[in-house]
PDB file of C-alpha atoms in Angstrom:
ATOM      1  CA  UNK A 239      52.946  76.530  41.287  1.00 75.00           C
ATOM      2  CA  UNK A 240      55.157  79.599  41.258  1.00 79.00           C
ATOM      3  CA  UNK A 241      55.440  81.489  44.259  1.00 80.00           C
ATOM      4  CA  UNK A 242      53.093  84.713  43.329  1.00 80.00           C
ATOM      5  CA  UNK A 243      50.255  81.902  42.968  1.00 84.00           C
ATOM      6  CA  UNK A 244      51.613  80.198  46.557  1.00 85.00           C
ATOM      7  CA  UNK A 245      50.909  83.872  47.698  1.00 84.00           C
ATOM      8  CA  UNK A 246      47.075  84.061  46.565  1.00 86.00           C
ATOM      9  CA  UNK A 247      46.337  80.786  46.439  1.00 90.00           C
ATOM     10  CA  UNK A 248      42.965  79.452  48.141  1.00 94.00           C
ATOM     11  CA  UNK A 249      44.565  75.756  48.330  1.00 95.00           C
ATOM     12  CA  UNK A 250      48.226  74.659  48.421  1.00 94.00           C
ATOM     13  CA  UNK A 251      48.665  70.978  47.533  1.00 94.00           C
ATOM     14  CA  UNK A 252      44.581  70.492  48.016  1.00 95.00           C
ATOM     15  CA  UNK A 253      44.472  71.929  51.110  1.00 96.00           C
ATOM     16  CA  UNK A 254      42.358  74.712  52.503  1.00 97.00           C
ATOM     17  CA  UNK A 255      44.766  77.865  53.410  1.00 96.00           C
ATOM     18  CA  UNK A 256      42.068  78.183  55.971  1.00 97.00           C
ATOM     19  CA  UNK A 257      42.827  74.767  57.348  1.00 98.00           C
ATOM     20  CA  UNK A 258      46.711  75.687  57.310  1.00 97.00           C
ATOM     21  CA  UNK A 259      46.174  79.173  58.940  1.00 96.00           C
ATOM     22  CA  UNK A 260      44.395  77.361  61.910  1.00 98.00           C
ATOM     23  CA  UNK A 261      47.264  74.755  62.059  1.00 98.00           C
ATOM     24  CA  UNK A 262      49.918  77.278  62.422  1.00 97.00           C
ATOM     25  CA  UNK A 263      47.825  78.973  64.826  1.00 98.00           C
ATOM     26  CA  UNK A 264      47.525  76.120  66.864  1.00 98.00           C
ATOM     27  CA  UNK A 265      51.547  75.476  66.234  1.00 98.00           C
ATOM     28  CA  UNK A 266      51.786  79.149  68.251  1.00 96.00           C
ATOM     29  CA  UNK A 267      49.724  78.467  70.471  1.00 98.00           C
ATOM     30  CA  UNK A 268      51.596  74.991  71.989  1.00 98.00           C
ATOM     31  CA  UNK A 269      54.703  77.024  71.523  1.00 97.00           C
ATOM     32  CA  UNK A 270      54.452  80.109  73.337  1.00 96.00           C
ATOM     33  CA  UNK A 271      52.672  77.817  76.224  1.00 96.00           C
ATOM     34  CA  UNK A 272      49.101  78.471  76.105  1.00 97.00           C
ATOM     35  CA  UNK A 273      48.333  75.466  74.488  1.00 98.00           C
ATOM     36  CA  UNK A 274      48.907  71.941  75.706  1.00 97.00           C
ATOM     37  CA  UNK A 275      51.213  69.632  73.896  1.00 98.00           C
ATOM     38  CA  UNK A 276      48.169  66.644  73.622  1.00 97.00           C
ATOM     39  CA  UNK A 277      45.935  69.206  72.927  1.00 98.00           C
ATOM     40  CA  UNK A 278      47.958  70.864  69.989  1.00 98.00           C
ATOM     41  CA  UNK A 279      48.767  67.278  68.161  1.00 98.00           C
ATOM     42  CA  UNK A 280      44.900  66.203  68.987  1.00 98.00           C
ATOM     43  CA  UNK A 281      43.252  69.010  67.246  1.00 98.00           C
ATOM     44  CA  UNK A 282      46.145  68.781  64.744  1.00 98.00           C
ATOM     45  CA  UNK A 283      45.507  65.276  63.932  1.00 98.00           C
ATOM     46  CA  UNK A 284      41.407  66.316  63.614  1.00 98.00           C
ATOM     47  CA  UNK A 285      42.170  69.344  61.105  1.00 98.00           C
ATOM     48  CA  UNK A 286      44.462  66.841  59.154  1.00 97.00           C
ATOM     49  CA  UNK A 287      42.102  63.993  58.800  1.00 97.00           C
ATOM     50  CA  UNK A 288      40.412  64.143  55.275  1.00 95.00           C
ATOM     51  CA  UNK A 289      42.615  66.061  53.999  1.00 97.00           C
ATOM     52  CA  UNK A 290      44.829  65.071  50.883  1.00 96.00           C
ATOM     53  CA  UNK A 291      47.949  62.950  51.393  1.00 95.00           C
ATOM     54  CA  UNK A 292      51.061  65.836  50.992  1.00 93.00           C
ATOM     55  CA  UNK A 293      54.409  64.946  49.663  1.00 92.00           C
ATOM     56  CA  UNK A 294      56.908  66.668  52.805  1.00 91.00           C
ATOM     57  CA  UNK A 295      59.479  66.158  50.255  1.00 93.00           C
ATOM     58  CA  UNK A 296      57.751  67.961  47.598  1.00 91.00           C
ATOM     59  CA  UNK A 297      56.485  70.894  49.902  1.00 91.00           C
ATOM     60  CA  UNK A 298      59.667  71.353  51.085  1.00 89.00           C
ATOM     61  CA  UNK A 299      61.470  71.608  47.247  1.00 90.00           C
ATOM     62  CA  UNK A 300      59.810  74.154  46.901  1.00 87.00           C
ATOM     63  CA  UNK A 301      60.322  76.251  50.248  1.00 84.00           C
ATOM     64  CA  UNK A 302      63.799  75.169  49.185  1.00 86.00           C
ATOM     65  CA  UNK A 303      63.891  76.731  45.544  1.00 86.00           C
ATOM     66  CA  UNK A 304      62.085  79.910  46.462  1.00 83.00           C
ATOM     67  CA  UNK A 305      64.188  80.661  49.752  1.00 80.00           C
ATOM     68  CA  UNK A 306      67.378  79.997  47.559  1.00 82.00           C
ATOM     69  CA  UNK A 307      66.226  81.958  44.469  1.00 82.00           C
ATOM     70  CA  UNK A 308      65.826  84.777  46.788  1.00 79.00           C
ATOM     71  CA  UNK A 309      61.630  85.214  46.127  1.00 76.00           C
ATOM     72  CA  UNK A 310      60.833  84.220  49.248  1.00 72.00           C
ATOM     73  CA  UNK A 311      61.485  87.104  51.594  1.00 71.00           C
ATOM     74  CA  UNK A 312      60.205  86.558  55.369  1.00 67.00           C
ATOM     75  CA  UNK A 313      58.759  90.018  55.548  1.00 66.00           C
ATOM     76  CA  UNK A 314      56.708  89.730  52.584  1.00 61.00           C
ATOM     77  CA  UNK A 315      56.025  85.681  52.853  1.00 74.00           C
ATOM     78  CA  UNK A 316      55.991  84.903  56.382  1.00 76.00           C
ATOM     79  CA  UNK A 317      52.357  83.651  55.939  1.00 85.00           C
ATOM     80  CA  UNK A 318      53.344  81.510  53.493  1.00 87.00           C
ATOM     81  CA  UNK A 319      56.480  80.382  54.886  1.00 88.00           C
ATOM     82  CA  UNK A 320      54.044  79.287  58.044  1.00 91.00           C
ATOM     83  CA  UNK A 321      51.728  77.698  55.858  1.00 93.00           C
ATOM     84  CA  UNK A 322      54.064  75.363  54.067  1.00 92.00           C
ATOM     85  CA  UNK A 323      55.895  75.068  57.497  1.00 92.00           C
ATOM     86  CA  UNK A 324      53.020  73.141  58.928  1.00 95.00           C
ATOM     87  CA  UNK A 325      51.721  71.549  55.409  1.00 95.00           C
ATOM     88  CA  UNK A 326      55.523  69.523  55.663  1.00 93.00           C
ATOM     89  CA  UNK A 327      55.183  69.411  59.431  1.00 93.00           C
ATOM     90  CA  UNK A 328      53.159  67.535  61.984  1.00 96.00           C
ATOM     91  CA  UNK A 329      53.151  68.603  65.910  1.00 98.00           C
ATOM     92  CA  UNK A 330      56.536  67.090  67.450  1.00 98.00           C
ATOM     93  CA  UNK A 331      56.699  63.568  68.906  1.00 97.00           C
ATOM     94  CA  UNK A 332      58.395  62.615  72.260  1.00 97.00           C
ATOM     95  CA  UNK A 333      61.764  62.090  70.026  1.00 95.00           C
ATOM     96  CA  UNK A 334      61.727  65.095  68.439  1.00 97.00           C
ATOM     97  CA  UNK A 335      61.573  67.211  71.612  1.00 98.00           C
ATOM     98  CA  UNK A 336      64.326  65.545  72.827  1.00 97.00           C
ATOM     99  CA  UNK A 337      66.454  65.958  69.543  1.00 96.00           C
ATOM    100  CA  UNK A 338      65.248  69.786  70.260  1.00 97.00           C
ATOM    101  CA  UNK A 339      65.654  69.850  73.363  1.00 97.00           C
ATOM    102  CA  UNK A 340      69.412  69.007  73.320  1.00 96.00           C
ATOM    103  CA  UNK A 341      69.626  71.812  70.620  1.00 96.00           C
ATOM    104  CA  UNK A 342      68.057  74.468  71.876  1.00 95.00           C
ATOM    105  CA  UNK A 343      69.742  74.010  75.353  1.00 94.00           C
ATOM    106  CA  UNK A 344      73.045  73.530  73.852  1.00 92.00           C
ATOM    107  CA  UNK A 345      72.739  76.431  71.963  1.00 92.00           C
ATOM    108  CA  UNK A 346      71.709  78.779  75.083  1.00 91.00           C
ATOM    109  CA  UNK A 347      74.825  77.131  76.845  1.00 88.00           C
ATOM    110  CA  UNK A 348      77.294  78.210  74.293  1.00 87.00           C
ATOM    111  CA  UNK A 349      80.063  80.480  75.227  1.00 85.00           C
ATOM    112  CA  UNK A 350      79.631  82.944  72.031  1.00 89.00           C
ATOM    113  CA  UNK A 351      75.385  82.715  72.502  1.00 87.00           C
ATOM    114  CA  UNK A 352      73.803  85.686  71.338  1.00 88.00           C
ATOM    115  CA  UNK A 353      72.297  87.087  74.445  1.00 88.00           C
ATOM    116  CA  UNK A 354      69.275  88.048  72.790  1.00 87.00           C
ATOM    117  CA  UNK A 355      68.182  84.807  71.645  1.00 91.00           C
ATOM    118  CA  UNK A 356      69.264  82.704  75.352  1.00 92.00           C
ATOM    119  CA  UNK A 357      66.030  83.939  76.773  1.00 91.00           C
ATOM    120  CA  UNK A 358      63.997  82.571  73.840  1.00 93.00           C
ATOM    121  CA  UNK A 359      65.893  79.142  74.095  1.00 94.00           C
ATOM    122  CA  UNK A 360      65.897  79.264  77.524  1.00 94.00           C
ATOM    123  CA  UNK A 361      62.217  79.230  77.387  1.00 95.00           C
ATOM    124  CA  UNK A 362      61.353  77.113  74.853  1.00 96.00           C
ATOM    125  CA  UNK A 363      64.178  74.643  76.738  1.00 96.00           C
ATOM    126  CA  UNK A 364      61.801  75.007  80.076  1.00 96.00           C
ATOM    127  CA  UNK A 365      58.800  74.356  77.784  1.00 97.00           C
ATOM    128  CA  UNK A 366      60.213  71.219  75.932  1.00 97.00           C
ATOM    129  CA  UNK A 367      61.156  70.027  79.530  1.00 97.00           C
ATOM    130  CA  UNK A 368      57.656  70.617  81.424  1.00 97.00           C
ATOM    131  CA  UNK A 369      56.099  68.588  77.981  1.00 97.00           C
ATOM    132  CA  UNK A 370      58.643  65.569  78.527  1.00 97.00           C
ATOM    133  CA  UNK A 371      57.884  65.090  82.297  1.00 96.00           C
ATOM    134  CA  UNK A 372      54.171  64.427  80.909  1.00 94.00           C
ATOM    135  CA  UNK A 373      55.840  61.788  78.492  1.00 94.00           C
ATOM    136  CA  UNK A 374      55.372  58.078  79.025  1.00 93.00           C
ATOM    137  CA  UNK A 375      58.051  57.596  76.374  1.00 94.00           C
ATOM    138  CA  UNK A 376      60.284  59.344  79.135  1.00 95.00           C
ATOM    139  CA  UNK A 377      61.754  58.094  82.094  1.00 95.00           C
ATOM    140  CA  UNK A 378      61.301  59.786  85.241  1.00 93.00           C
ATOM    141  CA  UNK A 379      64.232  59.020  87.350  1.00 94.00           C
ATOM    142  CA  UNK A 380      66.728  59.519  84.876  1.00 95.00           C
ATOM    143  CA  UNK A 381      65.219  61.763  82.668  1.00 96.00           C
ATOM    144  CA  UNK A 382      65.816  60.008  79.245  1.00 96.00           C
ATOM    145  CA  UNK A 383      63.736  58.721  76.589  1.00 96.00           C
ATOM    146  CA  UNK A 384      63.119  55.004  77.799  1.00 95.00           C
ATOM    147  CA  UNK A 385      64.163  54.429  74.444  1.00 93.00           C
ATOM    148  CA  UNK A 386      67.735  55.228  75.533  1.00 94.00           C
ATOM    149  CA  UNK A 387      67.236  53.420  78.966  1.00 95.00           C
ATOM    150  CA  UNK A 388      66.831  50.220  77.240  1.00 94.00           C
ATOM    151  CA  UNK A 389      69.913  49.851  75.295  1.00 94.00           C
ATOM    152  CA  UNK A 390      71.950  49.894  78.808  1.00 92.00           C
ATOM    153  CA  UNK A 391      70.208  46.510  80.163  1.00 83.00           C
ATOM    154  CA  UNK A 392      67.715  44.379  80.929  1.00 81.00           C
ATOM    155  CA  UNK A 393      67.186  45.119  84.098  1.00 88.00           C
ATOM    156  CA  UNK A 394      65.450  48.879  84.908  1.00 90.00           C
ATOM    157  CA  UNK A 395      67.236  49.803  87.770  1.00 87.00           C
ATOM    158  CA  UNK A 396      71.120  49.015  86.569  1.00 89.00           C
ATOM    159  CA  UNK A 397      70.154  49.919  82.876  1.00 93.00           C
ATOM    160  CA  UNK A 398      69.464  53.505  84.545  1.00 94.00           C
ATOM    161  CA  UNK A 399      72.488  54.127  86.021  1.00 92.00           C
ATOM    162  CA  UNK A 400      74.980  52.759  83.257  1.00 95.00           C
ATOM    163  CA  UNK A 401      72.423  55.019  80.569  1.00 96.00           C
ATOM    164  CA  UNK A 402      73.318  58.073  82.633  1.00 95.00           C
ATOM    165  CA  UNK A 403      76.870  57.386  82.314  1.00 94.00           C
ATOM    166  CA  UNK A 404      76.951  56.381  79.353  1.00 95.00           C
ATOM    167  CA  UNK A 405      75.166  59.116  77.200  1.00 96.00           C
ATOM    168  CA  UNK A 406      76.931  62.525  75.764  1.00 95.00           C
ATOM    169  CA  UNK A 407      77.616  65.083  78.151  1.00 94.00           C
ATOM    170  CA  UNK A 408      74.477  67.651  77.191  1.00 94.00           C
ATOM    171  CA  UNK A 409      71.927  64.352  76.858  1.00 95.00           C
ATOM    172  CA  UNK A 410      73.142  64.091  80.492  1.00 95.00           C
ATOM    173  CA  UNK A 411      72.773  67.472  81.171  1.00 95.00           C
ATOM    174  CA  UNK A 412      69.015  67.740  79.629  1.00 96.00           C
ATOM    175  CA  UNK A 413      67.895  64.172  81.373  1.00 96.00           C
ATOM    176  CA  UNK A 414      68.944  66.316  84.368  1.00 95.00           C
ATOM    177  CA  UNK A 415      66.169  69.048  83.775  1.00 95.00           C
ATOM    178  CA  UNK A 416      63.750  66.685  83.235  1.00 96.00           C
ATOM    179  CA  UNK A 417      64.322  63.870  85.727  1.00 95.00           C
ATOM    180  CA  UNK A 418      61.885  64.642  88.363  1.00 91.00           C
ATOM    181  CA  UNK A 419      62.503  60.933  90.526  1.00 90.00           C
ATOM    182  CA  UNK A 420      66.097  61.118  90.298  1.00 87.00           C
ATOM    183  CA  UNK A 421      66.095  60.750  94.166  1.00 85.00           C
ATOM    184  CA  UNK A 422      65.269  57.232  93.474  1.00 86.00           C
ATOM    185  CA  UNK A 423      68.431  56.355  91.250  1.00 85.00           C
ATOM    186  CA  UNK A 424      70.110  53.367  92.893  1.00 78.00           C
ATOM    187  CA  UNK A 425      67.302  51.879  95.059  1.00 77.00           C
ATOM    188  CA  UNK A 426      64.935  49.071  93.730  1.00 77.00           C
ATOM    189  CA  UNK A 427      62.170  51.321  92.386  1.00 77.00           C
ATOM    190  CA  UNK A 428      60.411  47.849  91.104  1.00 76.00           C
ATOM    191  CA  UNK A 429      60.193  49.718  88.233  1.00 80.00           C
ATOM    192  CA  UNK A 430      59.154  47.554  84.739  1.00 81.00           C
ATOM    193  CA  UNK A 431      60.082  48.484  81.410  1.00 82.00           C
ATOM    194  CA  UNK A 432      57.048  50.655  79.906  1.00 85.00           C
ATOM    195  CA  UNK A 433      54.547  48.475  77.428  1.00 72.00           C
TER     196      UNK A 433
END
């Protein structure tokens, strides 16, 4: 499929443009806040089901060869950029919010930021954060994925401690946002290690 057809098409890779318009709607939605994180991968999970298996790898080639053949112009294929965006692209999981959360806030942190743009990643930083306080994949005294917790110990309360000194500066710095028992950090919480 060349990218003129992309443009009209009714289906890309068997699915319904319809069905991809509501996705990326949805996608919008969770991202400018209005839309609950479970609620955005739940209904994106219920448009999915049914429809044919994609090839990521495949959908993105193609994004790939039209952005660098210079086609694909954002003005003129935004649509379609959004379209194949969420055809690759499922809602986020727990560890790719934090992956984007340590970019985003990183990036509003830097010294040479563009000022214009710190307010968007300032925002979608506070929105990343309120969605990973809701996270049982996250701890809440410490803030980090429980994932990370666990390589420090076997034990919950010193494997806290030794995680938050031993992770990279702006992990530390982002577990800080979203810690919301950090008060608890050193005490036996009797705490067990999530299921």
């Amino acid at each position: 499929m060349d990218l003129a057809e992309a443009v009209e098409a009714d289906q890309l890779w068997g699915w319904p443009v319809e069905v991809l318009d509501h996705l990326l709607f949805l996608q919008r939605q969770a991202w400018s806040g209005r839309l609950p994180l479970e609620s955005w991968r739940a209904e994106d999970a219920s448009l999915r089901e049914g429809q044919p298996a994609v090839d990521a790898v495949a959908v993105e080639s193609a994004l790939t060869e039209w952005v660098a053949s210079g086609e694909l112009q954002l003005g003129a294929h935004g649509g379609l950029l959004g379209r194949l965006t969420v055809l690759a692209n499922r809602p986020p999981s727990d560890d790719d919010l934090w992956v984007e959360l340590i970019t985003v806030a990183k990036r509003a942190g830097a010294a040479d930021a563009n000022p214009r743009f710190v307010e968007v990643d300032l925002a979608r930083r506070d929105l990343i954060v309120s969605w990973l306080r809701s996270s049982d994949s996250v701890d809440a005294v410490t803030g980090l994925p429980w994932s990370v917790v666990a390589r420090f110990g076997s034990e919950v309360d010193d494997a806290r401690q030794a995680a938050l000194d031993g992770v990279a500066a702006d992990e530390r710095s982002c577990a800080d946002l979203v810690a919301t028992r950090r008060a608890e950090l050193g005490s036996s919480t009797g705490d067990e290690w999530p299921a």
